[in-house]
Amino acid sequence: MFDRLRKIWRTETAEGQDAQRPVKRRPEKRTHNVFEAAAAYVSACAEDDQDQIDEAAAWVSPEALSFGVNELACRAVIALARERDESPHAVARTLLGLPAA
């Protein structure tokens, strides 16, 4: 958070101006991709961090975030299924607390 504030208030002297009078410069906006947004959003949800949830949700459109969260869920279920030597279906049901089918 402090790094962001420092960037906002970062100053530099303009060419030809007195060194005593800094010129405020706009911070460069970093763009986030859908997968960064999904990872930040899901991890914030797991930690119940509403501020981070709101921030991550603002990085991309709601549709893109939904796609990213879905992709993350699929990859997580596949990874757990391989780790547990179970089917993705069984792992997904277990994670959701559903009875085995």
mmCIF file with all atom_site columns, C-alpha atoms in Angstrom:
data_model
loop_
_atom_site.group_PDB
_atom_site.id
_atom_site.type_symbol
_atom_site.label_atom_id
_atom_site.label_alt_id
_atom_site.label_comp_id
_atom_site.label_asym_id
_atom_site.label_entity_id
_atom_site.label_seq_id
_atom_site.pdbx_PDB_ins_code
_atom_site.Cartn_x
_atom_site.Cartn_y
_atom_site.Cartn_z
_atom_site.occupancy
_atom_site.B_iso_or_equiv
_atom_site.pdbx_formal_charge
_atom_site.auth_seq_id
_atom_site.auth_comp_id
_atom_site.auth_asym_id
_atom_site.auth_atom_id
_atom_site.pdbx_PDB_model_num
ATOM 1   C CA . MET A 1 1   ? 0.000   0.000   0.000   1.00 0.00 ? 1   MET A CA 1
ATOM 2   C CA . PHE A 1 2   ? 2.775   2.445   0.897   1.00 0.00 ? 2   PHE A CA 1
ATOM 3   C CA . ASP A 1 3   ? 4.556   1.693   -2.370  1.00 0.00 ? 3   ASP A CA 1
ATOM 4   C CA . ARG A 1 4   ? 1.421   2.757   -4.243  1.00 0.00 ? 4   ARG A CA 1
ATOM 5   C CA . LEU A 1 5   ? 1.227   5.964   -2.255  1.00 0.00 ? 5   LEU A CA 1
ATOM 6   C CA . ARG A 1 6   ? 4.886   6.692   -2.906  1.00 0.00 ? 6   ARG A CA 1
ATOM 7   C CA . LYS A 1 7   ? 4.332   6.238   -6.635  1.00 0.00 ? 7   LYS A CA 1
ATOM 8   C CA . ILE A 1 8   ? 1.365   8.572   -6.582  1.00 0.00 ? 8   ILE A CA 1
ATOM 9   C CA . TRP A 1 9   ? 3.316   11.300  -4.837  1.00 0.00 ? 9   TRP A CA 1
ATOM 10  C CA . ARG A 1 10  ? 6.585   10.585  -6.618  1.00 0.00 ? 10  ARG A CA 1
ATOM 11  C CA . THR A 1 11  ? 8.025   13.779  -7.914  1.00 0.00 ? 11  THR A CA 1
ATOM 12  C CA . GLU A 1 12  ? 10.736  14.730  -10.277 1.00 0.00 ? 12  GLU A CA 1
ATOM 13  C CA . THR A 1 13  ? 12.147  18.019  -11.308 1.00 0.00 ? 13  THR A CA 1
ATOM 14  C CA . ALA A 1 14  ? 11.114  19.245  -14.698 1.00 0.00 ? 14  ALA A CA 1
ATOM 15  C CA . GLU A 1 15  ? 13.799  20.144  -17.177 1.00 0.00 ? 15  GLU A CA 1
ATOM 16  C CA . GLY A 1 16  ? 14.753  23.769  -16.817 1.00 0.00 ? 16  GLY A CA 1
ATOM 17  C CA . GLN A 1 17  ? 12.892  24.284  -13.497 1.00 0.00 ? 17  GLN A CA 1
ATOM 18  C CA . ASP A 1 18  ? 14.377  25.138  -10.151 1.00 0.00 ? 18  ASP A CA 1
ATOM 19  C CA . ALA A 1 19  ? 15.445  21.953  -8.328  1.00 0.00 ? 19  ALA A CA 1
ATOM 20  C CA . GLN A 1 20  ? 13.577  23.202  -5.242  1.00 0.00 ? 20  GLN A CA 1
ATOM 21  C CA . ARG A 1 21  ? 10.189  22.945  -6.992  1.00 0.00 ? 21  ARG A CA 1
ATOM 22  C CA . PRO A 1 22  ? 9.376   19.328  -7.813  1.00 0.00 ? 22  PRO A CA 1
ATOM 23  C CA . VAL A 1 23  ? 6.745   18.563  -10.423 1.00 0.00 ? 23  VAL A CA 1
ATOM 24  C CA . LYS A 1 24  ? 4.123   15.927  -9.565  1.00 0.00 ? 24  LYS A CA 1
ATOM 25  C CA . ARG A 1 25  ? 4.029   13.118  -12.048 1.00 0.00 ? 25  ARG A CA 1
ATOM 26  C CA . ARG A 1 26  ? 1.128   10.762  -12.691 1.00 0.00 ? 26  ARG A CA 1
ATOM 27  C CA . PRO A 1 27  ? 1.879   7.178   -11.713 1.00 0.00 ? 27  PRO A CA 1
ATOM 28  C CA . GLU A 1 28  ? 1.955   4.642   -14.483 1.00 0.00 ? 28  GLU A CA 1
ATOM 29  C CA . LYS A 1 29  ? -1.077  2.375   -14.206 1.00 0.00 ? 29  LYS A CA 1
ATOM 30  C CA . ARG A 1 30  ? -0.172  -1.279  -14.136 1.00 0.00 ? 30  ARG A CA 1
ATOM 31  C CA . THR A 1 31  ? -2.534  -3.496  -16.030 1.00 0.00 ? 31  THR A CA 1
ATOM 32  C CA . HIS A 1 32  ? -3.428  -6.910  -14.706 1.00 0.00 ? 32  HIS A CA 1
ATOM 33  C CA . ASN A 1 33  ? -4.409  -9.895  -16.763 1.00 0.00 ? 33  ASN A CA 1
ATOM 34  C CA . VAL A 1 34  ? -7.416  -12.097 -16.113 1.00 0.00 ? 34  VAL A CA 1
ATOM 35  C CA . PHE A 1 35  ? -5.386  -14.817 -14.406 1.00 0.00 ? 35  PHE A CA 1
ATOM 36  C CA . GLU A 1 36  ? -3.668  -12.403 -12.007 1.00 0.00 ? 36  GLU A CA 1
ATOM 37  C CA . ALA A 1 37  ? -7.075  -10.994 -11.136 1.00 0.00 ? 37  ALA A CA 1
ATOM 38  C CA . ALA A 1 38  ? -8.556  -14.450 -10.582 1.00 0.00 ? 38  ALA A CA 1
ATOM 39  C CA . ALA A 1 39  ? -5.654  -15.581 -8.399  1.00 0.00 ? 39  ALA A CA 1
ATOM 40  C CA . ALA A 1 40  ? -5.822  -12.428 -6.279  1.00 0.00 ? 40  ALA A CA 1
ATOM 41  C CA . TYR A 1 41  ? -9.618  -12.598 -6.048  1.00 0.00 ? 41  TYR A CA 1
ATOM 42  C CA . VAL A 1 42  ? -9.795  -16.265 -5.030  1.00 0.00 ? 42  VAL A CA 1
ATOM 43  C CA . SER A 1 43  ? -6.952  -16.010 -2.516  1.00 0.00 ? 43  SER A CA 1
ATOM 44  C CA . ALA A 1 44  ? -8.560  -12.891 -1.003  1.00 0.00 ? 44  ALA A CA 1
ATOM 45  C CA . CYS A 1 45  ? -11.875 -14.743 -0.744  1.00 0.00 ? 45  CYS A CA 1
ATOM 46  C CA . ALA A 1 46  ? -10.113 -17.629 1.010   1.00 0.00 ? 46  ALA A CA 1
ATOM 47  C CA . GLU A 1 47  ? -8.591  -15.145 3.484   1.00 0.00 ? 47  GLU A CA 1
ATOM 48  C CA . ASP A 1 48  ? -11.846 -13.169 3.807   1.00 0.00 ? 48  ASP A CA 1
ATOM 49  C CA . ASP A 1 49  ? -10.043 -9.932  2.846   1.00 0.00 ? 49  ASP A CA 1
ATOM 50  C CA . GLN A 1 50  ? -12.803 -7.684  1.485   1.00 0.00 ? 50  GLN A CA 1
ATOM 51  C CA . ASP A 1 51  ? -10.459 -4.845  0.523   1.00 0.00 ? 51  ASP A CA 1
ATOM 52  C CA . GLN A 1 52  ? -8.340  -7.150  -1.622  1.00 0.00 ? 52  GLN A CA 1
ATOM 53  C CA . ILE A 1 53  ? -11.465 -8.786  -3.079  1.00 0.00 ? 53  ILE A CA 1
ATOM 54  C CA . ASP A 1 54  ? -12.737 -5.382  -4.189  1.00 0.00 ? 54  ASP A CA 1
ATOM 55  C CA . GLU A 1 55  ? -9.357  -4.388  -5.597  1.00 0.00 ? 55  GLU A CA 1
ATOM 56  C CA . ALA A 1 56  ? -8.914  -7.591  -7.606  1.00 0.00 ? 56  ALA A CA 1
ATOM 57  C CA . ALA A 1 57  ? -12.491 -7.410  -8.893  1.00 0.00 ? 57  ALA A CA 1
ATOM 58  C CA . ALA A 1 58  ? -11.772 -3.947  -10.288 1.00 0.00 ? 58  ALA A CA 1
ATOM 59  C CA . TRP A 1 59  ? -8.770  -5.122  -12.335 1.00 0.00 ? 59  TRP A CA 1
ATOM 60  C CA . VAL A 1 60  ? -10.822 -6.780  -15.090 1.00 0.00 ? 60  VAL A CA 1
ATOM 61  C CA . SER A 1 61  ? -14.420 -6.951  -16.258 1.00 0.00 ? 61  SER A CA 1
ATOM 62  C CA . PRO A 1 62  ? -16.839 -9.172  -14.297 1.00 0.00 ? 62  PRO A CA 1
ATOM 63  C CA . GLU A 1 63  ? -17.036 -11.554 -17.257 1.00 0.00 ? 63  GLU A CA 1
ATOM 64  C CA . ALA A 1 64  ? -13.256 -11.852 -17.475 1.00 0.00 ? 64  ALA A CA 1
ATOM 65  C CA . LEU A 1 65  ? -13.003 -12.405 -13.729 1.00 0.00 ? 65  LEU A CA 1
ATOM 66  C CA . SER A 1 66  ? -15.642 -15.135 -13.932 1.00 0.00 ? 66  SER A CA 1
ATOM 67  C CA . PHE A 1 67  ? -13.697 -16.828 -16.722 1.00 0.00 ? 67  PHE A CA 1
ATOM 68  C CA . GLY A 1 68  ? -10.458 -16.604 -14.731 1.00 0.00 ? 68  GLY A CA 1
ATOM 69  C CA . VAL A 1 69  ? -12.021 -17.975 -11.551 1.00 0.00 ? 69  VAL A CA 1
ATOM 70  C CA . ASN A 1 70  ? -13.537 -20.858 -13.536 1.00 0.00 ? 70  ASN A CA 1
ATOM 71  C CA . GLU A 1 71  ? -10.181 -21.626 -15.145 1.00 0.00 ? 71  GLU A CA 1
ATOM 72  C CA . LEU A 1 72  ? -8.457  -21.510 -11.746 1.00 0.00 ? 72  LEU A CA 1
ATOM 73  C CA . ALA A 1 73  ? -11.065 -23.877 -10.274 1.00 0.00 ? 73  ALA A CA 1
ATOM 74  C CA . CYS A 1 74  ? -10.629 -26.343 -13.133 1.00 0.00 ? 74  CYS A CA 1
ATOM 75  C CA . ARG A 1 75  ? -6.857  -26.313 -12.819 1.00 0.00 ? 75  ARG A CA 1
ATOM 76  C CA . ALA A 1 76  ? -7.013  -26.699 -9.027  1.00 0.00 ? 76  ALA A CA 1
ATOM 77  C CA . VAL A 1 77  ? -9.399  -29.661 -9.225  1.00 0.00 ? 77  VAL A CA 1
ATOM 78  C CA . ILE A 1 78  ? -7.249  -31.358 -11.868 1.00 0.00 ? 78  ILE A CA 1
ATOM 79  C CA . ALA A 1 79  ? -4.083  -30.820 -9.799  1.00 0.00 ? 79  ALA A CA 1
ATOM 80  C CA . LEU A 1 80  ? -5.719  -32.211 -6.655  1.00 0.00 ? 80  LEU A CA 1
ATOM 81  C CA . ALA A 1 81  ? -7.162  -35.150 -8.563  1.00 0.00 ? 81  ALA A CA 1
ATOM 82  C CA . ARG A 1 82  ? -3.712  -36.056 -9.880  1.00 0.00 ? 82  ARG A CA 1
ATOM 83  C CA . GLU A 1 83  ? -2.170  -35.620 -6.434  1.00 0.00 ? 83  GLU A CA 1
ATOM 84  C CA . ARG A 1 84  ? -4.826  -37.817 -4.801  1.00 0.00 ? 84  ARG A CA 1
ATOM 85  C CA . ASP A 1 85  ? -5.069  -40.274 -7.703  1.00 0.00 ? 85  ASP A CA 1
ATOM 86  C CA . GLU A 1 86  ? -8.826  -39.685 -7.872  1.00 0.00 ? 86  GLU A CA 1
ATOM 87  C CA . SER A 1 87  ? -11.157 -38.468 -10.580 1.00 0.00 ? 87  SER A CA 1
ATOM 88  C CA . PRO A 1 88  ? -11.757 -34.716 -10.911 1.00 0.00 ? 88  PRO A CA 1
ATOM 89  C CA . HIS A 1 89  ? -15.463 -35.433 -10.328 1.00 0.00 ? 89  HIS A CA 1
ATOM 90  C CA . ALA A 1 90  ? -14.758 -37.121 -6.977  1.00 0.00 ? 90  ALA A CA 1
ATOM 91  C CA . VAL A 1 91  ? -12.390 -34.352 -5.883  1.00 0.00 ? 91  VAL A CA 1
ATOM 92  C CA . ALA A 1 92  ? -14.857 -31.601 -6.790  1.00 0.00 ? 92  ALA A CA 1
ATOM 93  C CA . ARG A 1 93  ? -17.649 -33.292 -4.851  1.00 0.00 ? 93  ARG A CA 1
ATOM 94  C CA . THR A 1 94  ? -15.367 -33.793 -1.839  1.00 0.00 ? 94  THR A CA 1
ATOM 95  C CA . LEU A 1 95  ? -14.263 -30.146 -1.868  1.00 0.00 ? 95  LEU A CA 1
ATOM 96  C CA . LEU A 1 96  ? -17.891 -29.042 -1.894  1.00 0.00 ? 96  LEU A CA 1
ATOM 97  C CA . GLY A 1 97  ? -18.843 -31.461 0.876   1.00 0.00 ? 97  GLY A CA 1
ATOM 98  C CA . LEU A 1 98  ? -21.156 -33.475 -1.360  1.00 0.00 ? 98  LEU A CA 1
ATOM 99  C CA . PRO A 1 99  ? -21.638 -37.217 -0.987  1.00 0.00 ? 99  PRO A CA 1
ATOM 100 C CA . ALA A 1 100 ? -19.795 -39.477 -3.409  1.00 0.00 ? 100 ALA A CA 1
ATOM 101 C CA . ALA A 1 101 ? -21.836 -40.226 -6.488  1.00 0.00 ? 101 ALA A CA 1
#
